[in-house]
Amino acid sequence: MKSKRYDAEFKKEIAQLYLSGSRTGPSLAAKLGLHPNTIYKWAQELEKDPEAAFPGSGNLKLEGQAMKKAQQRIRELENEVAILKQAAAYFAKNCR
């Protein structure tokens, strides 16, 4: 069975309802057909980082974006080093 995906706005709205105290986790979960732990997890994520909560598929939080850029730069530099090593070996062989 495939789990249903909810968008960030929906998750924020449900988490805010729970955090405000206007609804309990179990009552929200029963109404939406979710497990109460899902409501608690959404509320925790919203409390931890309200701006970057629920980034969505393919959208990384700022730390993730920085890490991805750093890894890409490392790959580029490793390629450059490999090319320079080949060039150095070629010129060393041809200078003799």
C-alpha positions as a Python dict, from the first residue, in 0.01 Angstrom:
ca = {
    (1, 'M'): (0, 0, 0),
    (2, 'K'): (141, 337, -103),
    (3, 'S'): (141, 609, 161),
    (4, 'K'): (-36, 934, 80),
    (5, 'R'): (180, 1243, 39),
    (6, 'Y'): (79, 1571, 198),
    (7, 'D'): (209, 1911, 94),
    (8, 'A'): (402, 2139, 326),
    (9, 'E'): (115, 2383, 380),
    (10, 'F'): (-117, 2102, 491),
    (11, 'K'): (144, 1967, 733),
    (12, 'K'): (207, 2315, 876),
    (13, 'E'): (-165, 2377, 922),
    (14, 'I'): (-221, 2046, 1102),
    (15, 'A'): (91, 2091, 1318),
    (16, 'Q'): (-22, 2443, 1413),
    (17, 'L'): (-367, 2315, 1508),
    (18, 'Y'): (-204, 2061, 1737),
    (19, 'L'): (55, 2302, 1881),
    (20, 'S'): (-205, 2571, 1951),
    (21, 'G'): (-393, 2324, 2169),
    (22, 'S'): (-718, 2365, 1976),
    (23, 'R'): (-711, 1995, 1876),
    (24, 'T'): (-545, 1689, 2022),
    (25, 'G'): (-311, 1465, 1825),
    (26, 'P'): (-542, 1163, 1839),
    (27, 'S'): (-850, 1365, 1734),
    (28, 'L'): (-665, 1514, 1436),
    (29, 'A'): (-522, 1176, 1344),
    (30, 'A'): (-865, 1009, 1359),
    (31, 'K'): (-1025, 1281, 1145),
    (32, 'L'): (-748, 1263, 882),
    (33, 'G'): (-691, 888, 890),
    (34, 'L'): (-334, 926, 1012),
    (35, 'H'): (-142, 776, 1301),
    (36, 'P'): (-110, 1015, 1597),
    (37, 'N'): (269, 981, 1579),
    (38, 'T'): (254, 1145, 1235),
    (39, 'I'): (89, 1452, 1388),
    (40, 'Y'): (349, 1460, 1667),
    (41, 'K'): (635, 1428, 1415),
    (42, 'W'): (497, 1714, 1203),
    (43, 'A'): (459, 1932, 1514),
    (44, 'Q'): (816, 1855, 1624),
    (45, 'E'): (955, 1941, 1283),
    (46, 'L'): (761, 2268, 1272),
    (47, 'E'): (880, 2365, 1621),
    (48, 'K'): (1241, 2276, 1544),
    (49, 'D'): (1271, 2490, 1230),
    (50, 'P'): (953, 2674, 1124),
    (51, 'E'): (1116, 2835, 819),
    (52, 'A'): (1263, 2518, 669),
    (53, 'A'): (1009, 2263, 792),
    (54, 'F'): (879, 2020, 531),
    (55, 'P'): (1116, 2107, 244),
    (56, 'G'): (945, 1861, 9),
    (57, 'S'): (1074, 1620, -248),
    (58, 'G'): (1394, 1740, -412),
    (59, 'N'): (1413, 2054, -203),
    (60, 'L'): (1693, 2044, 50),
    (61, 'K'): (1725, 2248, 365),
    (62, 'L'): (2000, 2510, 355),
    (63, 'E'): (2255, 2278, 517),
    (64, 'G'): (2175, 2010, 261),
    (65, 'Q'): (2215, 2256, -25),
    (66, 'A'): (2552, 2371, 107),
    (67, 'M'): (2665, 2009, 148),
    (68, 'K'): (2556, 1924, -206),
    (69, 'K'): (2747, 2223, -348),
    (70, 'A'): (3056, 2132, -146),
    (71, 'Q'): (3045, 1771, -269),
    (72, 'Q'): (3007, 1891, -628),
    (73, 'R'): (3306, 2123, -589),
    (74, 'I'): (3512, 1837, -442),
    (75, 'R'): (3432, 1622, -747),
    (76, 'E'): (3534, 1906, -980),
    (77, 'L'): (3863, 1956, -797),
    (78, 'E'): (3936, 1582, -795),
    (79, 'N'): (3884, 1578, -1173),
    (80, 'E'): (4118, 1873, -1215),
    (81, 'V'): (4386, 1702, -1003),
    (82, 'A'): (4354, 1384, -1212),
    (83, 'I'): (4396, 1584, -1535),
    (84, 'L'): (4698, 1771, -1395),
    (85, 'K'): (4859, 1443, -1288),
    (86, 'Q'): (4813, 1303, -1640),
    (87, 'A'): (4956, 1620, -1792),
    (88, 'A'): (5255, 1614, -1555),
    (89, 'A'): (5324, 1249, -1639),
    (90, 'Y'): (5295, 1323, -2014),
    (91, 'F'): (5535, 1619, -2002),
    (92, 'A'): (5781, 1436, -1775),
    (93, 'K'): (5790, 1148, -2023),
    (94, 'N'): (5835, 1376, -2325),
    (95, 'C'): (6104, 1598, -2169),
    (96, 'R'): (6359, 1317, -2146),
}
